[in-house]
PDB file of C-alpha atoms in Angstrom:
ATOM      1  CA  UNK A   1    -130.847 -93.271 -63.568  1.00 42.00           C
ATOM      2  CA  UNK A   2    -132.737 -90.431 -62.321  1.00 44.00           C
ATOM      3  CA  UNK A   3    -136.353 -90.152 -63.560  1.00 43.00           C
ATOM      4  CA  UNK A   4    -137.249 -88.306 -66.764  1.00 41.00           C
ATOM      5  CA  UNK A   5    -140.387 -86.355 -67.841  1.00 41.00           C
ATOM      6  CA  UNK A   6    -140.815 -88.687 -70.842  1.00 41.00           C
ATOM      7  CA  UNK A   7    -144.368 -89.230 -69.222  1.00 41.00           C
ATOM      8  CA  UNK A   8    -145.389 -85.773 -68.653  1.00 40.00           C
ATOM      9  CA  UNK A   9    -148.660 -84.863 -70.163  1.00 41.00           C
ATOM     10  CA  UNK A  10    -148.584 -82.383 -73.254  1.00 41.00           C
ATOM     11  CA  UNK A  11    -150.201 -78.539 -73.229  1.00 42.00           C
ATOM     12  CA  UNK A  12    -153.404 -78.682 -74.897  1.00 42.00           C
ATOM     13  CA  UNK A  13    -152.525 -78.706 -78.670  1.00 42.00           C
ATOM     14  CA  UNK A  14    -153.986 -75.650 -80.669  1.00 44.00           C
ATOM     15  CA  UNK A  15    -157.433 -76.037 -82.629  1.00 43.00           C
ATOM     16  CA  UNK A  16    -157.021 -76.817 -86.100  1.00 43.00           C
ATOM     17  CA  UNK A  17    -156.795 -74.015 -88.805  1.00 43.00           C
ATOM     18  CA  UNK A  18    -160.099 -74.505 -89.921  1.00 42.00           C
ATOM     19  CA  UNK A  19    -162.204 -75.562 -86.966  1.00 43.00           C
ATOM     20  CA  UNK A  20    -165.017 -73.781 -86.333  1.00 41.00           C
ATOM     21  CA  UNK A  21    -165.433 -70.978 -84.254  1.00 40.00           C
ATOM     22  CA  UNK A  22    -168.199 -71.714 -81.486  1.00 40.00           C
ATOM     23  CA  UNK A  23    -169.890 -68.756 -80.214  1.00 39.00           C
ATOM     24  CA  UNK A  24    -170.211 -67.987 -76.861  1.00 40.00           C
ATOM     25  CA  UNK A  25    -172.895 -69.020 -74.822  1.00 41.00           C
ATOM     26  CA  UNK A  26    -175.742 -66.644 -73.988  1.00 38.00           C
ATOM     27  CA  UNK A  27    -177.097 -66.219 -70.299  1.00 41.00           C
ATOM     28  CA  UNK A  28    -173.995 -67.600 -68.810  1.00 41.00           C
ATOM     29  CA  UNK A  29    -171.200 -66.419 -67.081  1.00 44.00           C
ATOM     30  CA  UNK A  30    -168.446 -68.973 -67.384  1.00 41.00           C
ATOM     31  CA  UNK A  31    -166.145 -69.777 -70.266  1.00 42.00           C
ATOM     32  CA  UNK A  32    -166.414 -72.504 -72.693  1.00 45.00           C
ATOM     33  CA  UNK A  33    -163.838 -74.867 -71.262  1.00 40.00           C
ATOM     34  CA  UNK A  34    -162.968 -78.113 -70.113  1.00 46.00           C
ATOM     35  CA  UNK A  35    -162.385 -78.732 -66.647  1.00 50.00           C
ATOM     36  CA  UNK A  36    -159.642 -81.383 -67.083  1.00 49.00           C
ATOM     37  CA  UNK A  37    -158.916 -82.951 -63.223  1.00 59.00           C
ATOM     38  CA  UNK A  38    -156.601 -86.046 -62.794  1.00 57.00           C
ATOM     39  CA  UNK A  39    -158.415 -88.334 -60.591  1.00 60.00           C
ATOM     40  CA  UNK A  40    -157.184 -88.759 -57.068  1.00 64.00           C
ATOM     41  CA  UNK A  41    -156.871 -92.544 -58.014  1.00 57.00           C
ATOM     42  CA  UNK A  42    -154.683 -91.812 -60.793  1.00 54.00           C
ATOM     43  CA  UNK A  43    -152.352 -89.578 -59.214  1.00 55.00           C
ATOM     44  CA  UNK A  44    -151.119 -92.177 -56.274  1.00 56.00           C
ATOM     45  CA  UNK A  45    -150.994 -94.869 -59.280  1.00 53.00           C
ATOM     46  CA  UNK A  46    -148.586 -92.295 -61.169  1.00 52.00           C
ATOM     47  CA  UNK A  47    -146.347 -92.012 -57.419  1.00 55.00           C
ATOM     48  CA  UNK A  48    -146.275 -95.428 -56.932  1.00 52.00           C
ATOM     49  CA  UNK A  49    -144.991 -96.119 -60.470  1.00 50.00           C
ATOM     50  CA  UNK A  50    -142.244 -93.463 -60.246  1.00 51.00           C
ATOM     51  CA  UNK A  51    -141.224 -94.775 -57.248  1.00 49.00           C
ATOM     52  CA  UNK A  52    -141.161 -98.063 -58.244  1.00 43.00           C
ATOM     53  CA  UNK A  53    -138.844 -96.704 -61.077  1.00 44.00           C
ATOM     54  CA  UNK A  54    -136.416 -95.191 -58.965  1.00 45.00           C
ATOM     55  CA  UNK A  55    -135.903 -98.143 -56.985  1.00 40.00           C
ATOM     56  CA  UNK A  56    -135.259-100.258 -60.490  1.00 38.00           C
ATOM     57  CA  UNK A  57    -132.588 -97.515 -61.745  1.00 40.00           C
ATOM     58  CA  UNK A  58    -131.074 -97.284 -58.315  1.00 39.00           C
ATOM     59  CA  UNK A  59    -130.899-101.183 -58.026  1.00 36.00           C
ATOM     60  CA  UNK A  60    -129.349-101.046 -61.503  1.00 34.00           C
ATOM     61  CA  UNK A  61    -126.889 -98.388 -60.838  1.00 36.00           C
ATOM     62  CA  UNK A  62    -125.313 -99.991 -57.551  1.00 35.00           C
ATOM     63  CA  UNK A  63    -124.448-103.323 -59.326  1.00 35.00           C
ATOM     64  CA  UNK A  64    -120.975-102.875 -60.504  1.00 37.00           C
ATOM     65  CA  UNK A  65    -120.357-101.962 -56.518  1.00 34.00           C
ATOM     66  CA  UNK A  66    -121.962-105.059 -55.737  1.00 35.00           C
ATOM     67  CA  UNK A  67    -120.240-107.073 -58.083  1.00 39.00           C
ATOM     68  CA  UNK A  68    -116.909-105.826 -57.138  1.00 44.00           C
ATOM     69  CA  UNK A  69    -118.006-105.610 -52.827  1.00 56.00           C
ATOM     70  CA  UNK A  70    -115.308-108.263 -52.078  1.00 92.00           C
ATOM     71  CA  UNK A  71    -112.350-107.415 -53.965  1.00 97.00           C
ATOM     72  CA  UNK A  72    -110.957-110.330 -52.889  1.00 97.00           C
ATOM     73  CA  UNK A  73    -113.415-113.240 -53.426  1.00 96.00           C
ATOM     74  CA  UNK A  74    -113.395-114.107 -49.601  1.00 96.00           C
ATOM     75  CA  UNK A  75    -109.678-115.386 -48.396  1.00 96.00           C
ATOM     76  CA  UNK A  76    -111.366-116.117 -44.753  1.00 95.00           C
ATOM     77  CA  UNK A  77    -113.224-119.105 -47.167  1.00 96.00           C
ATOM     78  CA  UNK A  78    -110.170-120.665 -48.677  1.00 95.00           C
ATOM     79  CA  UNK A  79    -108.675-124.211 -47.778  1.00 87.00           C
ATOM     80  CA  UNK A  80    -107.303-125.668 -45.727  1.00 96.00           C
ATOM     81  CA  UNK A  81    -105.349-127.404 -48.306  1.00 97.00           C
ATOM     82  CA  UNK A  82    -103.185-130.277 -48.033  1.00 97.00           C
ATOM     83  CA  UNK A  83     -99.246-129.834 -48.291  1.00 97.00           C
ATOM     84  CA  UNK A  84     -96.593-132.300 -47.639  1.00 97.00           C
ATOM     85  CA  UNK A  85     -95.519-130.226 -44.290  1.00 97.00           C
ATOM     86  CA  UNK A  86     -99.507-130.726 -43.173  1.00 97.00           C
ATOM     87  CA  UNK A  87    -102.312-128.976 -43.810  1.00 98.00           C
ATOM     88  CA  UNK A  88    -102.197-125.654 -44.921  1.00 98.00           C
ATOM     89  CA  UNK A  89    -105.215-122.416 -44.124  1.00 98.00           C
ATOM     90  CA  UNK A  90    -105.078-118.777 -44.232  1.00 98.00           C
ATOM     91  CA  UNK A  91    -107.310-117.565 -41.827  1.00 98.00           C
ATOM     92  CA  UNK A  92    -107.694-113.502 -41.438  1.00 98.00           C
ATOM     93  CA  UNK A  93    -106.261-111.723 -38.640  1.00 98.00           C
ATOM     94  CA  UNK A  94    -108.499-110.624 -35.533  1.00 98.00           C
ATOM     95  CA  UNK A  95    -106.073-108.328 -33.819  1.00 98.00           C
ATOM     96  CA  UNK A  96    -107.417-108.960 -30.293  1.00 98.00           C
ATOM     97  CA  UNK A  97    -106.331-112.647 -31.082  1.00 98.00           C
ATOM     98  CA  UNK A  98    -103.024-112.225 -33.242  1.00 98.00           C
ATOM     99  CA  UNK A  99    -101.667-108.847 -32.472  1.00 98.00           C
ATOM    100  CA  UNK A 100     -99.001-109.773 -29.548  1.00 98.00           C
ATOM    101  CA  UNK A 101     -97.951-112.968 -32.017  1.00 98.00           C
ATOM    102  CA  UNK A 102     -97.473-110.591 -35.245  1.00 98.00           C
ATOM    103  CA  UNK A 103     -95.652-108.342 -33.026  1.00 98.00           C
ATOM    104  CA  UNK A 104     -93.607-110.501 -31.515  1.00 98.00           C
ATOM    105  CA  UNK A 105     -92.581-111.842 -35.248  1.00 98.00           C
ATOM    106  CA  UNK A 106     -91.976-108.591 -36.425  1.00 98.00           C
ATOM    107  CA  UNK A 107     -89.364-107.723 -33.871  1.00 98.00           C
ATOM    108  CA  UNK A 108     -87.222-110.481 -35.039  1.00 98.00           C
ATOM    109  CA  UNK A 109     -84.132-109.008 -36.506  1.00 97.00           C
ATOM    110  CA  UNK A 110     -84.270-111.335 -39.629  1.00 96.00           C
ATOM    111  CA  UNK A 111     -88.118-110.328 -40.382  1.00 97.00           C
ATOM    112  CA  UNK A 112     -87.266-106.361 -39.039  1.00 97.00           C
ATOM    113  CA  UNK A 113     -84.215-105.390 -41.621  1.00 96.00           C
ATOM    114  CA  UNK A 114     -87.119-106.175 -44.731  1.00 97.00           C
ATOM    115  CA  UNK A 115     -90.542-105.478 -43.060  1.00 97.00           C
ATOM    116  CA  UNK A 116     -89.065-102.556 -40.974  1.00 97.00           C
ATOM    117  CA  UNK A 117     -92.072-102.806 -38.220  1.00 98.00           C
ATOM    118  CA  UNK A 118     -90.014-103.254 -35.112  1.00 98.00           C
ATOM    119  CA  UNK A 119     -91.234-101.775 -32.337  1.00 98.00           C
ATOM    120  CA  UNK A 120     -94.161-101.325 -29.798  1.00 98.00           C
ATOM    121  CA  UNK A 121     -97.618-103.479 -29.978  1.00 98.00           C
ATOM    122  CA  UNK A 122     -99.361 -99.691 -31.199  1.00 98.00           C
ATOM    123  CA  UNK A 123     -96.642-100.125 -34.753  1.00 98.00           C
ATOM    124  CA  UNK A 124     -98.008-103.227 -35.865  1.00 98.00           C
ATOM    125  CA  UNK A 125    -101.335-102.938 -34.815  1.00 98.00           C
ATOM    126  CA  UNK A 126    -101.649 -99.216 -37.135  1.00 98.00           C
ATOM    127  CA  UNK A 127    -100.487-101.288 -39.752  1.00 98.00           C
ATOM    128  CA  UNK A 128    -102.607-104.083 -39.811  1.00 98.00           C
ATOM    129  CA  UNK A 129    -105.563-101.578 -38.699  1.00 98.00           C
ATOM    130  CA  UNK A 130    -104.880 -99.809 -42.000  1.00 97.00           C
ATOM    131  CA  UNK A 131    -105.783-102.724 -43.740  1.00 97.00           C
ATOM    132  CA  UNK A 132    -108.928-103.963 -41.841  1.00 97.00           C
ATOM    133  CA  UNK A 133    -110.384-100.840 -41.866  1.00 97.00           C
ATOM    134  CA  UNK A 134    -109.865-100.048 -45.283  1.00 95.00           C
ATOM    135  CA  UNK A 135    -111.866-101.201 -48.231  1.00 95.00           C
ATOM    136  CA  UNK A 136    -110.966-105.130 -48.552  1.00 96.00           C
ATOM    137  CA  UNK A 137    -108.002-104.253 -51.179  1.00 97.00           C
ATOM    138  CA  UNK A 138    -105.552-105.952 -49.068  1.00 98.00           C
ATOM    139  CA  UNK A 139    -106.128-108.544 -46.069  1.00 98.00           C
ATOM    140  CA  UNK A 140    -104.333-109.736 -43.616  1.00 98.00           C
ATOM    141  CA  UNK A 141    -103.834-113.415 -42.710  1.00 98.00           C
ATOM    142  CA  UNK A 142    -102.052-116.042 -40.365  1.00 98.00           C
ATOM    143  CA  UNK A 143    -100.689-118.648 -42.253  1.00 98.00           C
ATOM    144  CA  UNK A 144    -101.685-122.172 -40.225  1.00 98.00           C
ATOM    145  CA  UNK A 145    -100.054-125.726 -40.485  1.00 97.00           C
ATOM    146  CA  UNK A 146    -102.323-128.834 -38.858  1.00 97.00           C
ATOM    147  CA  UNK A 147    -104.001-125.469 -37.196  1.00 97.00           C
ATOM    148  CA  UNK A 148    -101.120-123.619 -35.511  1.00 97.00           C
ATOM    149  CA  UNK A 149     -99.748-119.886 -36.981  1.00 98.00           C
ATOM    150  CA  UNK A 150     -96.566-119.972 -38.253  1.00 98.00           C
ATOM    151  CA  UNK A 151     -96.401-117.056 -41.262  1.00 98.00           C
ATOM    152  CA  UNK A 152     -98.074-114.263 -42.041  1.00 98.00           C
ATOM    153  CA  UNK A 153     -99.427-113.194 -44.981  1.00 98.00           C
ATOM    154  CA  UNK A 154    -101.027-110.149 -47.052  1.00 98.00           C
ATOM    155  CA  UNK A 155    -103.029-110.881 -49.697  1.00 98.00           C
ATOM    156  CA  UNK A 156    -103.797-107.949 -51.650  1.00 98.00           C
ATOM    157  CA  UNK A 157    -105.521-106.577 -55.045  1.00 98.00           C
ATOM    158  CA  UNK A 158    -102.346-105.048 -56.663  1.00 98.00           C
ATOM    159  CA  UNK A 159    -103.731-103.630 -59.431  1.00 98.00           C
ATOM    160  CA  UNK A 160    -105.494-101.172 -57.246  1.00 97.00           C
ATOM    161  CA  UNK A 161    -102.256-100.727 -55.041  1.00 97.00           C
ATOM    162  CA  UNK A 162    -100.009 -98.122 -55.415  1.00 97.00           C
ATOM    163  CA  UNK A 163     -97.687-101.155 -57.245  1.00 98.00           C
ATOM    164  CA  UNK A 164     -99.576-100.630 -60.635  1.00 98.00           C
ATOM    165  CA  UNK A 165     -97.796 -97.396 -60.960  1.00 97.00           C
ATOM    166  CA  UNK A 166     -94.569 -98.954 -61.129  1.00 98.00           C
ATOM    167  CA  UNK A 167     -95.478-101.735 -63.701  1.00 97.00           C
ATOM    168  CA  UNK A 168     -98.120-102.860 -66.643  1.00 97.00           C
ATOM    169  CA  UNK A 169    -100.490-104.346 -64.131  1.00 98.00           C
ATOM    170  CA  UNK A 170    -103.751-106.176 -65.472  1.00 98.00           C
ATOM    171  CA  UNK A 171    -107.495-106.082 -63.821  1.00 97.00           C
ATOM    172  CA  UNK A 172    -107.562-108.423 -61.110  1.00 98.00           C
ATOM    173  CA  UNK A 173    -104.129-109.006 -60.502  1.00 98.00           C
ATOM    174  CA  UNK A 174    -103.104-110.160 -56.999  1.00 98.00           C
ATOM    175  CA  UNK A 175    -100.311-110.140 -55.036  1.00 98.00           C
ATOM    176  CA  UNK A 176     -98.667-111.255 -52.257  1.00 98.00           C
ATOM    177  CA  UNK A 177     -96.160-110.440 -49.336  1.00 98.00           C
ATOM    178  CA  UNK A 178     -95.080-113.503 -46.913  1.00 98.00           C
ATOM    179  CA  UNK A 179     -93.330-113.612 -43.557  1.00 98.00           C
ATOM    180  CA  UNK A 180     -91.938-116.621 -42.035  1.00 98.00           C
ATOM    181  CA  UNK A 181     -92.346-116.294 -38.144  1.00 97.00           C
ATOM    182  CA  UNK A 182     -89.933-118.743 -36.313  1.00 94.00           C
ATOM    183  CA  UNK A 183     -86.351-119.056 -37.483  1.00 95.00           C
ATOM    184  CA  UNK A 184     -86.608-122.651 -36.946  1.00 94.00           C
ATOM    185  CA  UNK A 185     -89.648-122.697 -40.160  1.00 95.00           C
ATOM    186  CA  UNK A 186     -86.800-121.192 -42.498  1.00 94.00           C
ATOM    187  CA  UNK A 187     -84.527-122.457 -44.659  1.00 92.00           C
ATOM    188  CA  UNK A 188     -85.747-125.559 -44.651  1.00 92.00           C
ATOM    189  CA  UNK A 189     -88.015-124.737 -48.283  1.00 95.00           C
ATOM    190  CA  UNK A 190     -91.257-124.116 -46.367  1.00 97.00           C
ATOM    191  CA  UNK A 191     -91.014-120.539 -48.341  1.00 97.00           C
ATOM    192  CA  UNK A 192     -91.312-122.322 -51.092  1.00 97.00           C
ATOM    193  CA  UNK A 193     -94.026-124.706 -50.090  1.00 97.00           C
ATOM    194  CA  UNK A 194     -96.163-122.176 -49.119  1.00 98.00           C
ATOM    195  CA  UNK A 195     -95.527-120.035 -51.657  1.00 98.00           C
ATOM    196  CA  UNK A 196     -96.770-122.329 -54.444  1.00 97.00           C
ATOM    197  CA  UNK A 197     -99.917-123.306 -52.213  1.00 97.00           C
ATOM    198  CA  UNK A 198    -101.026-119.799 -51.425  1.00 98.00           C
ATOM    199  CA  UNK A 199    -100.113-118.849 -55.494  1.00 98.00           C
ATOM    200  CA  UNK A 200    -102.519-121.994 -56.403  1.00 97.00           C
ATOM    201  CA  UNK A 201    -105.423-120.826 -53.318  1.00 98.00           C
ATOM    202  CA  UNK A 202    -105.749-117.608 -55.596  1.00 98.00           C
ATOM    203  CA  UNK A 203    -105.768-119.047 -59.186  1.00 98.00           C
ATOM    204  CA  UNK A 204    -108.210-121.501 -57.812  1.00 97.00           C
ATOM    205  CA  UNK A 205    -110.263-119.202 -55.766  1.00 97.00           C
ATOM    206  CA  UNK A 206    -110.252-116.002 -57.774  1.00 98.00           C
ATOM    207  CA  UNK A 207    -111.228-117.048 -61.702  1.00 97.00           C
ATOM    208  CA  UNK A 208    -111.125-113.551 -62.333  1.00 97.00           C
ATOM    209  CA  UNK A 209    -107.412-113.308 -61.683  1.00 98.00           C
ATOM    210  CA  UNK A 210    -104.967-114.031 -64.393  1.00 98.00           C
ATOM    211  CA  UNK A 211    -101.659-113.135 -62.651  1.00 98.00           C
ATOM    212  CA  UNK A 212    -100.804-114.087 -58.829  1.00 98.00           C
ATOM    213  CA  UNK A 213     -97.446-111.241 -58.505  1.00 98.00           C
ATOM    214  CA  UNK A 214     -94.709-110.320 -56.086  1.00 98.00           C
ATOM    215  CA  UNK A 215     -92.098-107.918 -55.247  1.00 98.00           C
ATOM    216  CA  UNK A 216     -89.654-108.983 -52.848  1.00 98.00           C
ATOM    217  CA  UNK A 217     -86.416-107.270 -51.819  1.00 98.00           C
ATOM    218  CA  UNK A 218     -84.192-107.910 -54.477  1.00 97.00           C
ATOM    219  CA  UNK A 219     -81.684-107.906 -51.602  1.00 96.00           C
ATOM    220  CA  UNK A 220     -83.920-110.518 -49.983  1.00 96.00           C
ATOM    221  CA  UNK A 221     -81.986-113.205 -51.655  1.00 96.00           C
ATOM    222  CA  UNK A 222     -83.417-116.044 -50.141  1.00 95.00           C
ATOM    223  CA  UNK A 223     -87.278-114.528 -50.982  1.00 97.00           C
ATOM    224  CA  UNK A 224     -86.124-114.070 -54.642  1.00 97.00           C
ATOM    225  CA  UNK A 225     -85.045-117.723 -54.389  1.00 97.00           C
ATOM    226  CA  UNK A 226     -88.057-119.267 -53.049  1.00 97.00           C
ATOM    227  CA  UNK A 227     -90.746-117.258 -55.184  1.00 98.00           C
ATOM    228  CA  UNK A 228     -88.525-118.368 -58.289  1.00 97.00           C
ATOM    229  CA  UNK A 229     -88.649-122.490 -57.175  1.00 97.00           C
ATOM    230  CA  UNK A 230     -92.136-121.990 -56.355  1.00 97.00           C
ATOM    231  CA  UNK A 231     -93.126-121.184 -59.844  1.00 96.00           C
ATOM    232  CA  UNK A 232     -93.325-117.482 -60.354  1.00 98.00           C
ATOM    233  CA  UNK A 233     -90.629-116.030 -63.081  1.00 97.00           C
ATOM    234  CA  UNK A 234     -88.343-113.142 -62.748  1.00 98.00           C
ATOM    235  CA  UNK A 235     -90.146-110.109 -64.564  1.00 97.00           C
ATOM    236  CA  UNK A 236     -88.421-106.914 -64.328  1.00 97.00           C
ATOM    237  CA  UNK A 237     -86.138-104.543 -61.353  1.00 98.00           C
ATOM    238  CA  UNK A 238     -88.713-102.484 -60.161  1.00 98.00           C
ATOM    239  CA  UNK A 239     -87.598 -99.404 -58.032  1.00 97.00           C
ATOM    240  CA  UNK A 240     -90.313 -98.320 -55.467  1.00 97.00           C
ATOM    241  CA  UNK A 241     -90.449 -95.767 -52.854  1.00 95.00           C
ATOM    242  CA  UNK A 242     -88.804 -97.679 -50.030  1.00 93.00           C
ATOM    243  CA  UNK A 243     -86.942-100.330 -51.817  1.00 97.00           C
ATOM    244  CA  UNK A 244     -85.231-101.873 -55.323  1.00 98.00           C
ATOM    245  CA  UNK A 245     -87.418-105.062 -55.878  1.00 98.00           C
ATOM    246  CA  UNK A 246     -87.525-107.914 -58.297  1.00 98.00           C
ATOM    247  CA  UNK A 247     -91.214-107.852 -59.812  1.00 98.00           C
ATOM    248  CA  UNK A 248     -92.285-111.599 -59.323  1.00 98.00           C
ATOM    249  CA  UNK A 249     -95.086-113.344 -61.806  1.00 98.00           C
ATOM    250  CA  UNK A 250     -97.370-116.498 -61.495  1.00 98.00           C
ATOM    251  CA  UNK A 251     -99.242-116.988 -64.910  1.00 97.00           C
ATOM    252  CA  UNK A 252    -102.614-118.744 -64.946  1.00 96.00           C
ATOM    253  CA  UNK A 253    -101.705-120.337 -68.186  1.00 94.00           C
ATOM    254  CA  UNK A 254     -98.365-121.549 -67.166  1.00 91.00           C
ATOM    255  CA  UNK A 255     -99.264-122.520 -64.090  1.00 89.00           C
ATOM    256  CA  UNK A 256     -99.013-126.024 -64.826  1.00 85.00           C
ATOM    257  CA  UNK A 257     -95.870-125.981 -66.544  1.00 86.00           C
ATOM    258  CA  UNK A 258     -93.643-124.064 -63.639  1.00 78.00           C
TER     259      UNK A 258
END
């Protein structure tokens, strides 16, 4: 908060109503009054303290930004995490490292009719720029098995995406979108796997979060399929700008029960 004038010093209060009246002083040639000066000492004493003020309400006033810095309680810190397919990391993109790899996985025909990213190197790399130089609300990350890509992942704060317009969303919620890169890592239930494991990285890693959520394709059948087997429940048909999804929900409290 901005300083007051709580501390300001008071006009001199008027003589009481039956004081008496001093006469003036013969022979001189200067009023009767007080010559009231603030020491020199005083007055840096009095800056120093309203500085020092300043700094404590500005300190105070920036903590809820502090607090709330990494929306995402670090991803980059997570795991790795043992799976029965090996072990298991997210580690966040560096597009000088991963952008010909995402690229090359978004082209794929399978990954292309849901993600709709095909195209030149400068497509993918806008869209994962959008998200490193934004504010932290969404991140992007390689998904790694015994240390070598294979998915790719967005973790992201969807109750500050534009998601929460389309359903109830909670403080904290976070959600998830998943890509699979080689044909050969699919259909064989790594979805689901993964799914589960990334689902558990947030509960465990964000105690804040309540609800891990989803919103696949609804014509995405085999998405739908593997978020449902990996313990999220079927919540409502959501219709959003560029697609009719299934919303997708992981409860904290039932985590241990689906």
């Amino acid at each position: 908060m901005p300083p007051t004038d709580a501390d300001t010093a008071p006009a001199h209060a008027p003589a009481p109503a039956h004081a008496p009246t001093s006469a003036p002083r013969t022979g001189s040639g200067c009023e009767d009054t007080l010559d009231l000066r603030i020491p020199t000492e005083i007055l840096a004493l009095l800056a120093d303290e309203s500085a020092a003020a300043t700094a404590r309400a500005t300190a105070v006033s920036t903590l809820p930004y502090l607090a709330e810095a990494d929306l995402l309680d670090s991803p980059a810190e997570w795991g790795p995490v043992p799976t029965v397919a090996g072990a298991f990391q997210l580690v966040p993109v560096r597009v000088d490292r991963d952008l010909a790899l995402i690229t090359r996985w978004m082209n794929d025909p399978e990954v292309a009719a849901f993600w709709e990213l095909a195209g030149p190197e400068a497509l993918t790399e806008a869209h994962l720029r959008a998200q490193l130089d934004g504010d932290g609300r969404s991140i992007p990350c390689l998904g790694t098995l015994d240390g070598a890509p294979m998915s790719y992942w967005e973790i992201y704060r969807a109750d500050l995406d534009p998601l929460s317009r389309h359903y109830p969303a909670r403080p904290h919620d976070t959600g998830l979108h998943l890509l699979i890169g080689n044909a050969t890592d699919r259909g064989r239930g790594l979805g689901t796997l993964l799914l589960r494991a990334v689902a558990d990285l947030v509960l465990d890693n964000r105690p804040r979060c309540a609800r891990v959520v989803a919103e696949p394709d609804l014509a995405n059948v085999p998405s739908v399929s593997a978020f449902l087997s990996s313990g999220f429940r079927y919540s409502a048909e959501i219709e959003l700008p560029a697609k009719r999804a299934a919303l997708m929900i992981r409860e904290r409290a039932l985590r241990t029960l689906l």
